Short mmCIF file of C-alpha atoms and ligand atoms in Angstrom, two decimals:
data_model
loop_
_atom_site.label_atom_id
_atom_site.label_comp_id
_atom_site.label_asym_id
_atom_site.label_seq_id
_atom_site.Cartn_x
_atom_site.Cartn_y
_atom_site.Cartn_z
CA MET I 1 17.92 -98.02 -89.49
CA SER I 2 17.85 -101.74 -89.90
CA ARG I 3 20.32 -103.25 -92.31
CA ALA I 4 18.22 -106.38 -92.55
CA GLY I 5 17.94 -107.31 -96.20
CA GLN I 6 21.09 -105.56 -97.24
CA SER I 7 24.32 -107.19 -98.25
CA GLY I 8 26.65 -107.68 -95.27
CA GLY I 9 29.91 -106.82 -97.01
CA ALA I 10 31.88 -106.98 -100.20
CA ALA I 11 33.98 -110.05 -99.48
CA THR I 12 31.34 -112.47 -98.24
CA SER I 13 27.80 -113.25 -99.16
CA GLY I 14 25.35 -112.87 -96.33
CA ARG I 15 23.30 -110.30 -94.54
CA ASP I 16 23.09 -108.57 -91.19
CA LEU I 17 20.16 -108.68 -88.80
CA VAL I 18 20.52 -105.48 -86.81
CA GLY I 19 16.89 -104.61 -86.14
CA LEU I 20 13.26 -105.14 -87.09
CA GLY I 21 12.51 -101.39 -87.42
CA GLY I 22 11.66 -100.74 -91.06
CA ILE I 23 12.06 -104.40 -92.03
CA ASP I 24 10.35 -105.52 -95.20
CA VAL I 25 7.13 -107.31 -94.17
CA ALA I 26 7.74 -110.11 -96.68
CA LEU I 27 11.13 -110.77 -95.10
CA LEU I 28 9.64 -110.67 -91.61
CA LYS I 29 7.07 -113.27 -92.64
CA ARG I 30 9.69 -115.36 -94.37
CA LEU I 31 11.84 -115.51 -91.21
CA LEU I 32 8.80 -116.38 -89.08
CA ALA I 33 7.65 -119.08 -91.50
CA SER I 34 11.14 -120.56 -91.58
CA ALA I 35 11.24 -120.64 -87.75
CA LYS I 36 7.80 -122.23 -87.67
CA ASP I 37 8.89 -124.98 -90.10
CA ILE I 38 12.12 -125.57 -88.19
CA GLY I 39 10.15 -125.87 -84.95
CA ALA I 40 7.77 -128.39 -86.49
CA ALA I 41 10.66 -130.44 -87.87
CA TRP I 42 12.55 -130.31 -84.61
CA ARG I 43 9.58 -131.30 -82.46
CA GLY I 44 8.78 -134.10 -84.88
CA ARG I 45 12.24 -135.70 -84.82
CA SER I 46 12.63 -139.15 -83.29
CA GLY I 47 15.78 -139.11 -81.19
CA ALA I 48 18.11 -138.19 -84.06
CA ARG I 49 20.64 -135.44 -83.35
CA SER I 50 19.74 -133.66 -86.54
CA ALA I 51 16.08 -133.38 -87.50
CA PRO I 52 14.85 -134.55 -90.90
CA GLY I 53 14.28 -131.50 -93.05
CA ILE I 54 17.03 -129.57 -91.28
CA GLY I 55 20.29 -131.48 -91.77
CA SER I 56 23.58 -129.71 -91.02
CA PRO I 57 23.53 -126.78 -93.43
CA LEU I 58 26.16 -124.85 -91.45
CA ALA I 59 28.66 -127.73 -91.18
CA GLY I 60 32.18 -126.37 -91.45
CA ARG I 61 31.11 -122.84 -90.49
CA THR I 62 32.24 -121.03 -87.36
CA ILE I 63 30.01 -118.59 -85.52
CA ALA I 64 31.46 -116.24 -82.88
CA ASN I 65 29.49 -114.98 -79.89
CA LEU I 66 30.75 -111.49 -79.00
CA PHE I 67 28.95 -110.67 -75.79
CA PHE I 68 30.01 -107.37 -74.25
CA GLU I 69 27.11 -107.48 -71.80
CA ASN I 70 25.77 -110.23 -69.54
CA SER I 71 23.45 -112.81 -70.99
CA THR I 72 22.35 -116.32 -70.19
CA ARG I 73 19.46 -117.30 -72.37
CA THR I 74 20.30 -115.39 -75.51
CA ARG I 75 23.91 -116.61 -75.70
CA VAL I 76 22.96 -120.21 -74.95
CA SER I 77 20.05 -120.01 -77.38
CA PHE I 78 22.24 -118.74 -80.24
CA THR I 79 24.83 -121.41 -79.39
CA ILE I 80 22.28 -124.23 -79.46
CA ALA I 81 20.77 -122.86 -82.68
CA ALA I 82 24.15 -122.72 -84.42
CA GLN I 83 25.16 -126.17 -83.18
CA ARG I 84 21.87 -127.74 -84.30
CA LEU I 85 22.70 -126.50 -87.79
CA GLY I 86 26.14 -128.09 -87.63
CA ALA I 87 28.26 -124.95 -86.98
CA HIS I 88 31.09 -124.55 -84.50
CA VAL I 89 30.65 -121.80 -81.93
CA VAL I 90 33.32 -119.76 -80.19
CA ASP I 91 32.64 -117.42 -77.28
CA LEU I 92 34.20 -114.10 -76.44
CA SER I 93 33.01 -112.10 -73.49
CA ALA I 94 34.19 -108.64 -72.52
CA ALA I 95 35.61 -109.73 -69.16
CA GLY I 96 38.92 -111.47 -69.79
CA SER I 97 39.23 -110.21 -73.37
CA SER I 98 41.18 -107.34 -74.94
CA VAL I 99 38.02 -105.26 -74.69
CA SER I 100 38.90 -104.79 -71.02
CA LYS I 101 42.27 -103.43 -72.24
CA GLY I 102 40.53 -100.69 -74.19
CA GLU I 103 40.33 -102.21 -77.67
CA THR I 104 37.58 -100.65 -79.80
CA LEU I 105 34.56 -102.64 -80.90
CA SER I 106 35.58 -102.30 -84.56
CA ASP I 107 39.07 -103.64 -83.83
CA THR I 108 37.69 -106.57 -81.86
CA VAL I 109 35.26 -107.37 -84.67
CA ARG I 110 37.97 -107.22 -87.35
CA THR I 111 40.37 -109.29 -85.24
CA ILE I 112 37.88 -112.10 -84.63
CA GLU I 113 36.81 -111.96 -88.26
CA ALA I 114 40.42 -112.29 -89.45
CA MET I 115 40.54 -115.68 -87.73
CA GLY I 116 38.03 -116.92 -90.26
CA VAL I 117 34.62 -116.79 -88.60
CA ASP I 118 31.53 -116.83 -90.78
CA ALA I 119 29.15 -114.76 -88.65
CA LEU I 120 29.21 -112.65 -85.50
CA ILE I 121 26.55 -112.53 -82.81
CA VAL I 122 26.95 -109.21 -81.00
CA ARG I 123 25.51 -108.03 -77.68
CA HIS I 124 26.54 -104.66 -76.32
CA ALA I 125 25.36 -102.16 -73.72
CA SER I 126 25.42 -99.28 -76.23
CA SER I 127 22.53 -98.60 -78.60
CA GLY I 128 23.93 -98.61 -82.13
CA ALA I 129 26.79 -101.01 -81.35
CA ALA I 130 25.40 -103.75 -83.57
CA ALA I 131 25.17 -101.40 -86.56
CA LEU I 132 28.73 -100.28 -85.89
CA ALA I 133 29.91 -103.89 -85.75
CA ALA I 134 28.04 -104.60 -88.99
CA ARG I 135 29.83 -101.73 -90.70
CA ALA I 136 33.20 -102.99 -89.47
CA ALA I 137 32.59 -106.63 -90.40
CA ALA I 138 32.52 -108.23 -93.80
CA VAL I 139 30.69 -111.27 -92.44
CA PRO I 140 27.06 -111.16 -91.26
CA VAL I 141 26.35 -109.60 -87.88
CA LEU I 142 23.32 -110.64 -85.83
CA ASN I 143 22.28 -108.23 -83.11
CA ALA I 144 21.71 -110.06 -79.81
CA GLY I 145 20.67 -106.83 -78.08
CA ASP I 146 22.29 -103.37 -78.23
CA GLY I 147 21.55 -101.05 -75.34
CA SER I 148 17.94 -100.01 -75.39
CA HIS I 149 17.81 -100.06 -79.20
CA GLU I 150 16.79 -103.49 -80.59
CA HIS I 151 16.84 -107.22 -79.96
CA PRO I 152 15.55 -108.53 -83.28
CA THR I 153 15.60 -112.28 -82.59
CA GLN I 154 13.66 -111.65 -79.36
CA GLY I 155 11.13 -109.68 -81.41
CA LEU I 156 10.85 -112.59 -83.84
CA LEU I 157 10.43 -115.21 -81.11
CA ASP I 158 7.82 -113.11 -79.36
CA THR I 159 5.96 -112.74 -82.64
CA LEU I 160 6.11 -116.47 -83.36
CA THR I 161 4.76 -117.13 -79.84
CA VAL I 162 1.90 -114.64 -80.30
CA ALA I 163 1.04 -116.11 -83.71
CA GLU I 164 1.03 -119.65 -82.31
CA ALA I 165 -1.13 -118.70 -79.33
CA HIS I 166 -3.73 -116.95 -81.47
CA GLY I 167 -3.83 -119.18 -84.55
CA ARG I 168 -2.03 -116.79 -86.89
CA LEU I 169 0.70 -119.15 -88.12
CA ASP I 170 -0.66 -119.13 -91.67
CA GLY I 171 0.47 -115.78 -92.98
CA PHE I 172 1.35 -114.17 -89.63
CA ASP I 173 -1.37 -111.55 -90.01
CA LEU I 174 -1.89 -110.11 -86.51
CA SER I 175 -4.69 -107.72 -87.41
CA GLY I 176 -7.56 -107.67 -84.93
CA LEU I 177 -5.24 -108.55 -82.03
CA ARG I 178 -4.51 -106.06 -79.29
CA LEU I 179 -1.13 -106.62 -77.67
CA ALA I 180 0.03 -104.96 -74.44
CA ILE I 181 3.63 -104.33 -73.45
CA VAL I 182 3.71 -103.60 -69.73
CA GLY I 183 6.43 -102.07 -67.58
CA ASP I 184 9.78 -100.52 -68.40
CA VAL I 185 9.17 -99.89 -72.08
CA LEU I 186 11.51 -96.91 -72.22
CA HIS I 187 14.70 -98.89 -71.58
CA SER I 188 13.64 -102.05 -73.40
CA ARG I 189 15.23 -103.14 -76.68
CA VAL I 190 12.78 -106.04 -76.60
CA ALA I 191 9.87 -103.59 -76.67
CA ARG I 192 11.33 -101.76 -79.68
CA SER I 193 11.72 -104.96 -81.67
CA ASP I 194 8.29 -106.25 -80.61
CA ILE I 195 6.64 -102.97 -81.55
CA ALA I 196 8.33 -102.94 -84.97
CA ALA I 197 7.21 -106.49 -85.77
CA TRP I 198 3.73 -106.34 -84.26
CA THR I 199 2.73 -103.06 -85.86
CA ALA I 200 4.16 -104.19 -89.22
CA LEU I 201 1.96 -107.30 -89.02
CA GLY I 202 -1.17 -105.28 -88.32
CA ALA I 203 -1.62 -105.65 -84.54
CA SER I 204 -2.77 -102.81 -82.34
CA VAL I 205 -0.12 -102.28 -79.63
CA VAL I 206 -0.61 -100.57 -76.28
CA CYS I 207 2.32 -99.75 -73.99
CA VAL I 208 1.44 -99.51 -70.32
CA GLY I 209 3.57 -98.19 -67.47
CA PRO I 210 4.25 -95.15 -65.33
CA PRO I 211 5.04 -91.95 -67.28
CA THR I 212 8.74 -92.33 -66.37
CA LEU I 213 8.95 -95.78 -68.01
CA ALA I 214 6.20 -95.54 -70.63
CA PRO I 215 6.37 -91.91 -71.84
CA ARG I 216 4.04 -90.45 -74.44
CA THR I 217 6.98 -90.11 -76.86
CA LEU I 218 6.53 -93.84 -77.58
CA GLU I 219 3.44 -92.89 -79.56
CA ALA I 220 5.79 -91.94 -82.40
CA MET I 221 6.31 -95.69 -82.90
CA GLY I 222 2.65 -96.16 -83.76
CA VAL I 223 1.49 -97.44 -80.38
CA GLU I 224 -1.00 -96.27 -77.80
CA VAL I 225 0.41 -95.29 -74.39
CA ARG I 226 -1.58 -95.82 -71.19
CA HIS I 227 -0.53 -95.35 -67.58
CA GLU I 228 -3.24 -97.41 -65.94
CA LEU I 229 -3.08 -101.20 -66.39
CA ASP I 230 -6.37 -102.33 -64.93
CA GLY I 231 -8.40 -100.46 -67.53
CA VAL I 232 -6.50 -102.16 -70.35
CA LEU I 233 -6.30 -105.76 -69.13
CA GLY I 234 -9.73 -106.91 -70.21
CA GLU I 235 -9.18 -105.65 -73.78
CA VAL I 236 -5.94 -107.36 -74.68
CA ASP I 237 -4.99 -110.71 -76.21
CA VAL I 238 -1.39 -110.67 -74.98
CA VAL I 239 0.44 -109.14 -72.04
CA GLN I 240 4.19 -108.95 -72.51
CA SER I 241 5.54 -108.04 -69.07
CA LEU I 242 8.97 -106.39 -69.04
CA ARG I 243 11.76 -106.40 -66.50
CA VAL I 244 12.51 -103.08 -64.83
CA GLN I 245 16.00 -102.37 -66.21
CA PHE I 246 17.73 -100.94 -63.16
CA GLU I 247 21.10 -101.27 -64.92
CA ARG I 248 19.86 -98.83 -67.60
CA ALA I 249 18.97 -96.11 -65.12
CA ALA I 250 15.37 -97.10 -64.52
CA SER I 251 14.40 -96.05 -61.03
CA LEU I 252 11.27 -96.62 -59.00
CA SER I 253 10.26 -94.39 -56.15
CA SER I 254 8.56 -97.39 -54.56
CA ALA I 255 8.71 -101.04 -55.68
CA ARG I 256 5.54 -101.68 -53.69
CA ASP I 257 3.61 -98.95 -55.54
CA TYR I 258 4.98 -100.18 -58.86
CA ALA I 259 3.83 -103.74 -58.13
CA ALA I 260 0.43 -102.48 -56.98
CA ALA I 261 -0.07 -100.68 -60.29
CA TYR I 262 1.68 -102.87 -62.87
CA GLN I 263 2.47 -106.33 -61.51
CA ILE I 264 1.02 -109.26 -63.45
CA ASN I 265 -0.43 -111.49 -60.73
CA ALA I 266 -3.24 -114.00 -60.14
CA GLU I 267 -5.74 -111.22 -59.41
CA ARG I 268 -5.01 -109.48 -62.70
CA LEU I 269 -5.12 -112.75 -64.67
CA LYS I 270 -8.78 -113.03 -63.64
CA ARG I 271 -9.49 -109.73 -65.38
CA MET I 272 -7.97 -110.88 -68.66
CA LYS I 273 -9.77 -112.64 -71.50
CA PRO I 274 -9.59 -116.45 -71.05
CA SER I 275 -7.86 -116.68 -74.43
CA ALA I 276 -5.21 -114.12 -73.51
CA VAL I 277 -1.61 -115.11 -72.86
CA VAL I 278 1.14 -113.80 -70.61
CA MET I 279 4.68 -113.45 -71.89
CA HIS I 280 7.97 -112.17 -70.49
CA PRO I 281 11.32 -112.08 -72.28
CA GLY I 282 13.20 -112.98 -69.08
CA PRO I 283 15.04 -112.66 -66.86
CA MET I 284 12.07 -112.10 -64.55
CA ASN I 285 12.13 -110.11 -61.34
CA ARG I 286 9.64 -112.41 -59.66
CA GLY I 287 7.59 -110.49 -57.15
CA LEU I 288 8.15 -107.15 -58.90
CA GLU I 289 6.74 -107.02 -62.44
CA ILE I 290 5.26 -110.52 -62.34
CA THR I 291 4.49 -113.22 -59.79
CA GLY I 292 5.48 -116.86 -60.17
CA ASP I 293 1.87 -118.07 -60.34
CA ALA I 294 1.08 -115.64 -63.18
CA ALA I 295 4.22 -116.65 -65.05
CA GLU I 296 3.35 -120.32 -64.81
CA ALA I 297 -0.44 -120.19 -65.16
CA THR I 298 -1.85 -122.98 -67.32
CA ASP I 299 -5.59 -122.42 -67.19
CA GLY I 300 -7.32 -119.20 -68.16
CA PRO I 301 -4.76 -116.72 -69.46
CA ARG I 302 -1.71 -118.91 -69.96
CA GLY I 303 1.92 -118.19 -69.18
CA LEU I 304 3.98 -118.84 -72.32
CA ILE I 305 7.38 -117.86 -71.01
CA LEU I 306 9.10 -121.19 -71.59
CA ARG I 307 7.46 -121.47 -74.99
CA GLN I 308 9.14 -118.15 -75.84
CA VAL I 309 12.46 -119.67 -74.82
CA GLU I 310 11.87 -122.76 -76.96
CA ASN I 311 10.79 -120.67 -79.95
CA GLY I 312 13.93 -118.58 -79.51
CA VAL I 313 16.07 -121.47 -80.69
CA TYR I 314 13.95 -122.01 -83.84
CA VAL I 315 13.97 -118.30 -84.63
CA ARG I 316 17.75 -118.08 -84.22
CA MET I 317 18.21 -121.10 -86.47
CA ALA I 318 16.07 -119.35 -89.10
CA ALA I 319 17.99 -116.09 -88.64
CA LEU I 320 21.39 -117.79 -88.95
CA LEU I 321 20.31 -119.60 -92.13
CA TRP I 322 19.05 -116.37 -93.66
CA CYS I 323 22.06 -114.30 -92.62
CA LEU I 324 24.44 -116.94 -94.00
CA ASP I 325 22.35 -117.49 -97.11
CA ALA I 326 22.13 -121.20 -96.32
CA GLU I 327 19.34 -123.66 -97.10
CA ARG I 328 17.93 -126.40 -94.95
CA ALA I 329 18.28 -130.01 -96.16
C1 NCD X 1 16.21 -109.17 -72.52
C2 NCD X 1 17.45 -108.41 -72.91
O1 NCD X 1 18.55 -108.79 -72.55
O2 NCD X 1 17.24 -107.46 -73.60
N1 NCD X 1 16.44 -110.49 -72.15
C3 NCD X 1 16.69 -111.41 -73.08
O3 NCD X 1 17.35 -111.20 -74.06
N2 NCD X 1 16.11 -112.60 -72.88
C4 NCD X 1 15.36 -108.46 -71.58
C5 NCD X 1 15.94 -108.03 -70.27
O4 NCD X 1 17.14 -108.04 -70.05
O5 NCD X 1 15.12 -107.62 -69.45
#
């Protein structure tokens, strides 16, 4: 259960962002609108380090990255977001920390917190770890991905990217859009956060993959499940292609058969609506779930993968401001 919207702890004001499942739609829209405004202000700046309309609302605050699982883009994105708002950022990773000596997550959280940090960004291989950290911490906890549970800022940045691509930035109403999530849905925390946000905003969501990676049980989340991609492609406005998560026990009997059935490639782009867009949360297994030309396509169905990355910074700035109860200039 998401703790979004609830008070983070007795000692400090602020809130956790653990997941988008069950999030209040007004709050979801507020976070998206804030990210949209931050993006507009940032893109409109003229060389200044801080953009007009943003300022340094987190000056004097310290944010800690607690990454117990590998990450490139999410850690860097949170760091840039925090720094653009004026905060200091410290990094802890599991390798080289007391975690490798057997310290519990709760003890690590309390130890870092006792040093005077104002918020914790937590990534962990176990589903539920972010909620556990949020219970242990008095300061706000932002989930940067916990196992195959949720990745709420990725869900927000994907939603902002969909809304931008399809002209839904006023009000973020996604009704009438059909959004496909293709590939290893079962192991994907990104898929869970996307599904929560997209269904809450009125989109129709279809998950597509082999029965082992897109099982019918996903229907309980309010989505349609299909096992055949080519019949779906022409109907959808977005394809979000997912990485096959081999580190989370996904297995393929044949990579060649998987690619033949589910790879997003130039041939499949031709079957999509011209207005459709292709997304991928990264990192991409080029040549498996997606080809380079599909990822980078600029005419016809467009590849928006770097736009997702850019929007990630704006979304994380909005999330940090909300979690820390801070206002822009
Ligand atoms: C995703 C993640 O780590 O959950 N990547 C990301 O945050 N950009 C998706 C993935 O690892 O496949």
